[in-house]
Amino acid sequence: MKNSLKVERAIKNITQEELAKQIGVTRQAINSIELNKYVPSTVLSLKLSRYFSKTVNELFSLEESD
Amino acid sequence: MKTKFLFPNRFKRIGWIILVPSAILGILIFFGIVDFKFLEVKVFAIYSGSLLPGGETVFGVINENISEEIFEILCIVGAILVAFSKEKQEDEFIAKTRLESLVWATYINYAILILCLILFYGTGFLYVLWFNMFTLLIFFIIRFYYILYKS
């Protein structure tokens, strides 16, 4: 699964730390999602979607291997 | 995030304060560098084995230096508190890392134990078992904090 979190974060010009604080998770969680090391839960995906005012499908997309 | 079976975050610090000194003292006692003679007391034993003939005790009172036992218990309690206290902030990533680290630590611990089973014999293996009391928790703590620090 790919995600455009890093891009969206750059557009909003906020750090991982700030985003984590806004969403209510750890900075490590945000970092691991961006590095494709961790697939967030539906709840966390929806929170990110709400924060960036983007649909979940715009933030996350399936890859060939999924 | 709701978490089950974990201690509050403040217990983590208490855990370190218990673990570090008792581990150091435990190792010093293990290698015979220090001994606490005044802790030689009579204790109740369900079973106490001995290499000497007639040295066995079943459901009786024996003379024992309980310093090792004290520091072993403190080490285990301290390590449990360090390992299983909540982080300042808990989330799903931390929960996943905790679970994975526990599985990883269990595999590593038993892999090493199996290796030691075929390499250590007699009292040598007894020492292995002694260290094995703590290694599962130690491996877990190392791996869990390494992953959190790296991320």
Short mmCIF file of C-alpha atoms in Angstrom, two decimals:
data_model
loop_
_atom_site.label_atom_id
_atom_site.label_comp_id
_atom_site.label_asym_id
_atom_site.label_seq_id
_atom_site.Cartn_x
_atom_site.Cartn_y
_atom_site.Cartn_z
CA MET A 1 0.00 0.00 0.00
CA LYS A 2 1.27 3.42 -0.96
CA ASN A 3 0.40 6.66 0.76
CA SER A 4 0.76 10.36 0.04
CA LEU A 5 1.10 11.38 3.66
CA LYS A 6 4.51 12.94 3.23
CA VAL A 7 3.31 15.02 0.28
CA GLU A 8 0.17 16.17 2.09
CA ARG A 9 2.27 17.03 5.10
CA ALA A 10 4.62 19.07 2.93
CA ILE A 11 1.66 20.95 1.40
CA LYS A 12 0.37 21.79 4.89
CA ASN A 13 3.95 22.50 5.94
CA ILE A 14 3.79 20.67 9.27
CA THR A 15 6.27 18.31 10.90
CA GLN A 16 5.62 14.66 11.78
CA GLU A 17 5.59 15.73 15.42
CA GLU A 18 2.87 18.35 14.86
CA LEU A 19 0.75 16.03 12.74
CA ALA A 20 1.05 13.29 15.37
CA LYS A 21 -0.09 15.73 18.04
CA GLN A 22 -3.09 16.85 15.98
CA ILE A 23 -4.16 13.27 15.25
CA GLY A 24 -3.40 11.98 18.74
CA VAL A 25 -0.77 9.36 17.92
CA THR A 26 2.98 9.08 18.43
CA ARG A 27 5.51 10.61 16.04
CA GLN A 28 6.87 7.09 15.51
CA ALA A 29 3.48 6.00 14.15
CA ILE A 30 3.40 8.80 11.55
CA ASN A 31 7.02 8.13 10.58
CA SER A 32 6.40 4.39 10.16
CA ILE A 33 3.31 5.00 8.03
CA GLU A 34 5.25 7.37 5.76
CA LEU A 35 8.02 4.80 5.39
CA ASN A 36 5.44 2.15 4.45
CA LYS A 37 6.47 0.13 7.48
CA TYR A 38 3.13 0.34 9.18
CA VAL A 39 -0.40 0.10 7.80
CA PRO A 40 -2.67 2.30 9.92
CA SER A 41 -6.02 1.11 11.22
CA THR A 42 -9.27 2.29 9.63
CA VAL A 43 -9.84 4.67 12.54
CA LEU A 44 -6.42 6.28 12.16
CA SER A 45 -6.84 6.49 8.36
CA LEU A 46 -10.16 8.27 8.81
CA LYS A 47 -8.61 10.69 11.28
CA LEU A 48 -5.83 11.49 8.80
CA SER A 49 -8.43 11.86 6.06
CA ARG A 50 -10.42 14.30 8.18
CA TYR A 51 -7.33 16.30 9.10
CA PHE A 52 -6.14 16.73 5.50
CA SER A 53 -9.71 17.10 4.12
CA LYS A 54 -8.93 14.35 1.62
CA THR A 55 -10.69 11.04 1.15
CA VAL A 56 -8.95 7.92 2.42
CA ASN A 57 -8.61 6.81 -1.21
CA GLU A 58 -6.68 9.94 -2.02
CA LEU A 59 -4.29 9.39 0.89
CA PHE A 60 -3.84 5.65 0.51
CA SER A 61 -3.77 3.46 -2.58
CA LEU A 62 -3.26 -0.24 -3.25
CA GLU A 63 -0.17 -1.57 -5.00
CA GLU A 64 0.28 -4.57 -7.29
CA SER A 65 1.51 -6.71 -4.43
CA ASP A 66 -1.57 -6.08 -2.22
CA MET B 1 -5.83 4.47 23.50
CA LYS B 2 -7.16 1.79 25.84
CA THR B 3 -4.59 -0.81 26.80
CA LYS B 4 -5.05 -3.92 28.88
CA PHE B 5 -2.67 -5.48 31.41
CA LEU B 6 -0.19 -2.57 31.45
CA PHE B 7 1.07 -0.55 34.39
CA PRO B 8 0.75 3.26 34.44
CA ASN B 9 3.61 5.17 32.82
CA ARG B 10 5.14 6.34 36.13
CA PHE B 11 5.97 2.73 37.01
CA LYS B 12 8.50 2.67 34.16
CA ARG B 13 10.85 4.97 36.07
CA ILE B 14 10.32 3.01 39.28
CA GLY B 15 11.15 -0.13 37.30
CA TRP B 16 14.50 1.28 36.11
CA ILE B 17 15.35 2.44 39.65
CA ILE B 18 14.75 -1.10 40.93
CA LEU B 19 16.24 -2.97 37.96
CA VAL B 20 19.62 -1.27 37.46
CA PRO B 21 21.01 -1.42 41.04
CA SER B 22 19.66 -4.90 41.72
CA ALA B 23 21.04 -6.21 38.42
CA ILE B 24 24.49 -4.79 39.23
CA LEU B 25 24.42 -6.19 42.78
CA GLY B 26 23.04 -9.51 41.52
CA ILE B 27 25.93 -9.88 39.05
CA LEU B 28 28.49 -8.90 41.72
CA ILE B 29 27.05 -11.58 44.02
CA PHE B 30 26.97 -14.10 41.16
CA PHE B 31 30.70 -13.65 40.53
CA GLY B 32 31.43 -13.65 44.26
CA ILE B 33 32.77 -10.08 44.30
CA VAL B 34 30.48 -9.03 47.13
CA ASP B 35 28.60 -11.07 49.68
CA PHE B 36 26.02 -10.10 52.24
CA LYS B 37 26.94 -12.29 55.19
CA PHE B 38 24.24 -10.79 57.40
CA LEU B 39 21.60 -12.15 55.05
CA GLU B 40 22.47 -15.71 56.09
CA VAL B 41 19.20 -16.76 57.69
CA LYS B 42 16.98 -19.76 58.34
CA VAL B 43 14.31 -20.15 55.68
CA PHE B 44 11.54 -22.60 54.98
CA ALA B 45 12.11 -24.76 51.90
CA ILE B 46 9.70 -27.07 50.14
CA TYR B 47 12.73 -28.81 48.68
CA SER B 48 16.42 -28.04 48.91
CA GLY B 49 18.77 -30.23 46.93
CA SER B 50 22.40 -30.83 47.77
CA LEU B 51 25.34 -32.62 46.21
CA LEU B 52 26.43 -33.84 49.65
CA PRO B 53 24.87 -37.06 50.93
CA GLY B 54 22.11 -36.37 53.41
CA GLY B 55 22.05 -32.71 52.44
CA GLU B 56 18.53 -32.82 51.11
CA THR B 57 15.68 -31.09 52.86
CA VAL B 58 12.02 -31.68 52.11
CA PHE B 59 9.49 -29.38 53.78
CA GLY B 60 12.03 -28.17 56.32
CA VAL B 61 14.06 -25.24 57.53
CA ILE B 62 17.48 -24.60 56.03
CA ASN B 63 20.31 -22.09 56.43
CA GLU B 64 20.58 -19.95 53.35
CA ASN B 65 22.09 -16.67 52.24
CA ILE B 66 19.04 -15.00 50.79
CA SER B 67 20.87 -12.10 49.10
CA GLU B 68 20.70 -13.76 45.67
CA GLU B 69 17.01 -14.48 46.06
CA ILE B 70 16.28 -10.87 47.06
CA PHE B 71 18.11 -9.39 44.07
CA GLU B 72 16.63 -11.95 41.68
CA ILE B 73 13.12 -11.03 42.76
CA LEU B 74 13.94 -7.30 42.52
CA CYS B 75 15.44 -7.83 39.06
CA ILE B 76 12.33 -9.62 37.81
CA VAL B 77 9.94 -7.07 39.34
CA GLY B 78 12.01 -4.17 37.97
CA ALA B 79 12.23 -5.68 34.49
CA ILE B 80 8.48 -6.43 34.45
CA LEU B 81 7.74 -2.80 35.34
CA VAL B 82 10.14 -1.47 32.68
CA ALA B 83 8.79 -3.85 30.05
CA PHE B 84 5.09 -3.54 30.74
CA SER B 85 4.46 0.03 31.82
CA LYS B 86 2.59 2.23 29.40
CA GLU B 87 4.51 4.67 27.24
CA LYS B 88 3.83 8.38 27.78
CA GLN B 89 1.55 8.17 24.77
CA GLU B 90 -0.02 4.91 23.67
CA ASP B 91 -1.24 4.29 20.15
CA GLU B 92 -1.81 1.40 17.76
CA PHE B 93 1.76 1.51 16.46
CA ILE B 94 3.20 1.18 19.97
CA ALA B 95 0.80 -1.70 20.68
CA LYS B 96 1.88 -3.49 17.50
CA THR B 97 5.57 -2.90 18.25
CA ARG B 98 5.07 -4.27 21.77
CA LEU B 99 3.42 -7.44 20.52
CA GLU B 100 6.01 -8.02 17.79
CA SER B 101 8.88 -7.43 20.21
CA LEU B 102 7.42 -9.94 22.66
CA VAL B 103 7.14 -12.59 19.93
CA TRP B 104 10.65 -11.79 18.70
CA ALA B 105 12.12 -11.91 22.22
CA THR B 106 10.47 -15.27 22.90
CA TYR B 107 11.92 -16.78 19.71
CA ILE B 108 15.41 -15.41 20.38
CA ASN B 109 15.29 -16.50 24.01
CA TYR B 110 14.38 -20.09 23.17
CA ALA B 111 16.75 -20.23 20.19
CA ILE B 112 19.61 -19.32 22.53
CA LEU B 113 18.33 -21.75 25.16
CA ILE B 114 18.24 -24.60 22.62
CA LEU B 115 21.78 -23.71 21.53
CA CYS B 116 22.89 -23.71 25.18
CA LEU B 117 21.13 -27.05 25.78
CA ILE B 118 23.59 -28.72 23.42
CA LEU B 119 26.64 -26.71 24.49
CA PHE B 120 26.42 -26.46 28.30
CA TYR B 121 26.25 -29.37 30.72
CA GLY B 122 26.09 -29.99 34.47
CA THR B 123 26.40 -26.92 36.63
CA GLY B 124 27.28 -24.97 33.49
CA PHE B 125 23.72 -25.46 32.31
CA LEU B 126 22.48 -24.41 35.73
CA TYR B 127 24.15 -21.00 35.12
CA VAL B 128 22.46 -20.82 31.72
CA LEU B 129 19.09 -21.42 33.36
CA TRP B 130 19.89 -18.77 35.94
CA PHE B 131 20.50 -16.16 33.25
CA ASN B 132 17.51 -17.46 31.32
CA MET B 133 15.23 -16.27 34.13
CA PHE B 134 15.88 -12.70 33.00
CA THR B 135 16.80 -12.87 29.32
CA LEU B 136 13.26 -12.99 27.90
CA LEU B 137 12.43 -9.66 29.55
CA ILE B 138 15.84 -8.18 28.71
CA PHE B 139 15.56 -9.13 25.01
CA PHE B 140 12.04 -7.71 24.92
CA ILE B 141 13.11 -4.41 26.48
CA ILE B 142 16.08 -4.02 24.12
CA ARG B 143 14.09 -4.79 20.95
CA PHE B 144 11.02 -2.71 21.95
CA TYR B 145 13.02 0.44 22.72
CA TYR B 146 15.30 -0.08 19.74
CA ILE B 147 12.31 -0.07 17.36
CA LEU B 148 10.72 2.95 19.04
CA TYR B 149 14.03 4.82 19.05
CA LYS B 150 14.73 3.96 15.41
CA SER B 151 11.27 5.04 14.15
#
